[in-house]
CSV table of C-alpha atoms and ligand atoms in Angstrom, one decimal:
chain,number,residue,atom,x,y,z
A,457,MET,CA,0.4,-0.2,0.6
A,458,ALA,CA,0.8,3.5,-0.3
A,459,ASP,CA,-0.2,7.1,-0.3
A,460,SER,CA,-2.9,6.6,2.6
A,461,HIS,CA,-3.1,10.1,3.7
A,462,ASP,CA,-4.9,9.7,7.2
A,463,ASN,CA,-8.1,8.4,5.0
A,464,LEU,CA,-9.2,5.6,8.3
A,465,ASN,CA,-12.0,4.6,6.2
A,466,SER,CA,-10.1,3.0,3.2
A,467,VAL,CA,-6.7,2.3,6.1
A,468,LYS,CA,-9.5,-0.1,7.5
A,469,LYS,CA,-10.7,-1.1,4.4
A,470,ALA,CA,-7.6,-2.6,4.0
A,471,ILE,CA,-6.7,-4.7,6.6
A,472,ALA,CA,-9.9,-6.7,6.0
A,473,ILE,CA,-7.9,-7.6,3.1
A,474,PHE,CA,-5.0,-8.4,4.4
A,475,GLU,CA,-6.4,-10.5,6.5
A,476,GLU,CA,-8.4,-12.2,4.6
A,477,VAL,CA,-5.7,-13.1,2.5
A,478,GLY,CA,-3.1,-14.0,5.1
A,479,CYS,CA,-1.0,-11.6,4.8
A,480,ARG,CA,3.1,-12.1,6.3
A,481,LEU,CA,3.8,-9.1,5.8
A,482,ILE,CA,3.0,-5.7,5.1
A,483,ILE,CA,4.4,-2.6,3.1
A,484,HIS,CA,3.8,0.5,2.8
A,485,ALA,CA,5.6,3.2,-0.1
A,486,GLY,CA,5.3,6.4,2.4
A,487,ASP,CA,2.8,8.9,2.8
A,488,PHE,CA,0.5,8.1,5.6
A,489,VAL,CA,1.3,11.5,6.5
A,490,ALA,CA,-0.2,11.2,10.6
A,491,PRO,CA,0.7,8.6,12.1
A,492,PHE,CA,-3.1,7.6,13.7
A,493,THR,CA,-3.3,5.1,10.3
A,494,ALA,CA,0.1,3.9,11.2
A,495,ARG,CA,-0.7,2.5,14.7
A,496,GLU,CA,-4.0,1.1,12.8
A,497,LEU,CA,-1.9,-1.8,10.7
A,498,SER,CA,-0.6,-3.2,14.6
A,499,SER,CA,-4.0,-5.3,14.7
A,500,LEU,CA,-2.9,-7.1,11.7
A,501,LYS,CA,-0.4,-9.1,14.0
A,502,CYS,CA,2.4,-8.8,10.5
A,503,PRO,CA,5.0,-7.4,10.0
A,504,LEU,CA,5.1,-3.3,8.9
A,505,LYS,CA,8.1,-2.2,6.5
A,506,ALA,CA,7.3,1.4,5.7
A,507,VAL,CA,9.4,4.3,4.1
A,508,PHE,CA,8.7,8.0,4.2
A,509,GLY,CA,7.2,9.8,2.1
A,510,ASN,CA,7.3,13.7,1.2
A,511,CYS,CA,4.2,14.3,3.1
A,512,ASP,CA,5.2,11.9,7.0
A,513,GLY,CA,6.3,15.3,8.3
A,514,GLU,CA,4.9,13.2,11.3
A,515,LYS,CA,8.9,10.8,11.6
A,516,ILE,CA,9.3,10.3,15.4
A,517,GLY,CA,5.4,10.3,15.4
A,518,LEU,CA,4.9,7.8,13.1
A,519,GLU,CA,8.1,5.6,13.9
A,520,GLU,CA,7.4,5.3,17.7
A,521,ALA,CA,3.9,4.4,16.2
A,522,ILE,CA,4.9,1.3,14.2
A,523,ARG,CA,7.5,0.3,16.6
A,524,SER,CA,5.9,-2.3,18.3
A,525,PHE,CA,5.8,-4.4,14.7
A,526,GLY,CA,7.5,-2.6,12.1
A,527,GLU,CA,10.2,-0.2,10.7
A,528,ILE,CA,9.0,2.7,8.8
A,529,ARG,CA,13.1,4.0,7.7
A,530,PRO,CA,13.9,7.6,4.4
A,531,ALA,CA,13.9,5.6,1.9
A,532,PRO,CA,15.2,3.7,-0.1
A,533,LEU,CA,14.8,0.7,2.1
A,534,ILE,CA,16.1,-2.5,0.8
A,535,TRP,CA,15.9,-6.5,1.9
A,536,ALA,CA,16.3,-9.2,1.0
A,537,GLU,CA,13.0,-12.1,2.1
A,538,ASP,CA,12.0,-15.4,0.0
A,539,ASN,CA,14.3,-15.7,-2.6
A,540,LEU,CA,14.1,-12.0,-3.3
A,541,ARG,CA,15.9,-8.2,-3.1
A,542,PHE,CA,12.6,-6.1,-2.4
A,543,LEU,CA,13.5,-2.6,-2.9
A,544,LEU,CA,10.3,0.4,-1.0
A,545,THR,CA,10.6,3.4,-2.1
A,546,HIS,CA,8.0,6.3,-2.4
A,547,LEU,CA,9.3,8.5,-5.3
A,548,HIS,CA,8.5,7.5,-8.5
A,549,HIS,CA,11.1,9.3,-10.3
A,550,GLU,CA,14.3,6.7,-9.9
A,551,VAL,CA,12.6,4.1,-10.2
A,552,GLU,CA,13.4,3.0,-14.0
A,553,LEU,CA,16.2,3.2,-13.7
A,554,LEU,CA,16.7,1.3,-10.1
A,555,ALA,CA,15.0,-1.9,-12.3
A,556,HIS,CA,16.8,-1.4,-15.1
A,557,SER,CA,19.9,-2.2,-13.0
A,558,GLY,CA,18.9,-5.5,-12.2
A,559,ARG,CA,19.9,-5.4,-8.7
A,560,TYR,CA,16.3,-6.2,-7.3
A,561,ASP,CA,13.3,-8.8,-8.2
A,562,ILE,CA,11.0,-6.5,-6.6
A,563,ILE,CA,10.8,-2.0,-6.5
A,564,ILE,CA,7.8,-0.4,-4.5
A,565,PHE,CA,7.2,2.9,-5.3
A,566,GLY,CA,3.8,5.3,-4.5
A,567,HIS,CA,4.1,9.2,-4.8
A,568,THR,CA,2.0,9.0,-8.4
A,569,HIS,CA,-0.9,7.4,-6.9
A,570,ARG,CA,-1.5,5.9,-10.4
A,571,PRO,CA,-1.6,2.1,-9.4
A,572,GLU,CA,0.7,0.4,-12.0
A,573,ILE,CA,2.5,-3.2,-12.4
A,574,ARG,CA,4.4,-3.9,-14.7
A,575,ARG,CA,8.0,-5.6,-15.4
A,576,ILE,CA,11.6,-4.3,-16.7
A,577,GLY,CA,13.2,-7.1,-16.7
A,578,GLN,CA,13.2,-9.7,-14.6
A,579,THR,CA,12.5,-6.8,-11.4
A,580,LEU,CA,8.5,-6.5,-10.8
A,581,VAL,CA,7.4,-3.0,-10.7
A,582,ILE,CA,4.8,-2.0,-8.4
A,583,ASN,CA,2.6,1.1,-7.4
A,584,PRO,CA,-0.6,0.1,-5.4
A,585,GLY,CA,-2.3,3.0,-6.0
A,586,GLU,CA,-3.5,5.6,-3.3
A,587,THR,CA,-5.0,4.3,-0.7
A,588,GLY,CA,-6.5,7.1,0.7
A,589,GLY,CA,-8.1,8.3,-3.1
A,590,TRP,CA,-8.5,11.8,-2.4
A,591,LEU,CA,-6.9,12.4,-5.4
A,592,THR,CA,-8.0,9.8,-8.1
A,593,GLY,CA,-10.7,8.9,-6.7
A,594,LYS,CA,-10.1,5.8,-6.5
A,595,SER,CA,-8.0,3.8,-3.5
A,596,THR,CA,-6.6,0.5,-4.4
A,597,ILE,CA,-4.0,-1.6,-2.7
A,598,ALA,CA,-1.1,-4.5,-4.7
A,599,LEU,CA,-1.4,-7.6,-2.7
A,600,LEU,CA,1.8,-9.7,-3.6
A,601,ASP,CA,2.8,-13.4,-4.2
A,602,PRO,CA,5.7,-13.7,-3.6
A,603,LEU,CA,6.1,-17.7,-4.7
A,604,ARG,CA,4.6,-16.8,-8.0
A,605,ARG,CA,6.6,-13.2,-8.2
A,606,GLU,CA,2.5,-11.9,-9.0
A,607,ALA,CA,0.8,-8.5,-8.7
A,608,ASP,CA,-2.8,-7.6,-8.5
A,609,ILE,CA,-4.8,-4.6,-8.1
A,610,ILE,CA,-7.0,-4.5,-5.6
A,611,SER,CA,-10.2,-2.1,-5.1
A,612,LEU,CA,-10.7,-1.0,-1.7
B,91,LIG,MN1,3.5,10.8,-2.2
């Protein structure tokens, strides 16, 4: 998920879907804005990995809200899991360049509020769109299946 921008109602809808599918990791590509919706994600009992977006001014508040069940850091956040190399960032500008480097299996970003899933070489590039829905009127998330290396955009 990305760009939830304080929309508690949409975050709750996303949580219901994550619960239903038995999500093992929540990934947020930035722009929670205030910490209260981040706190809401702790109900899922699975870890959260997140990066700060350009609208995440309350950095200490967000870190405190997330500390007990995950992490939020300045972008990019890079880790390996399920034999996949992940890169999580907020802004879109360098995504193509990073994908063409071939160093990452999965690149997740946000900021544009436009959902997109595409392959660049061997890299699966995912923008889950905006959870908040304020800009486009469409609240979306993405579900990633790490075994199939495939993702789907889900409307909330
Ligand atoms: Mn942004």
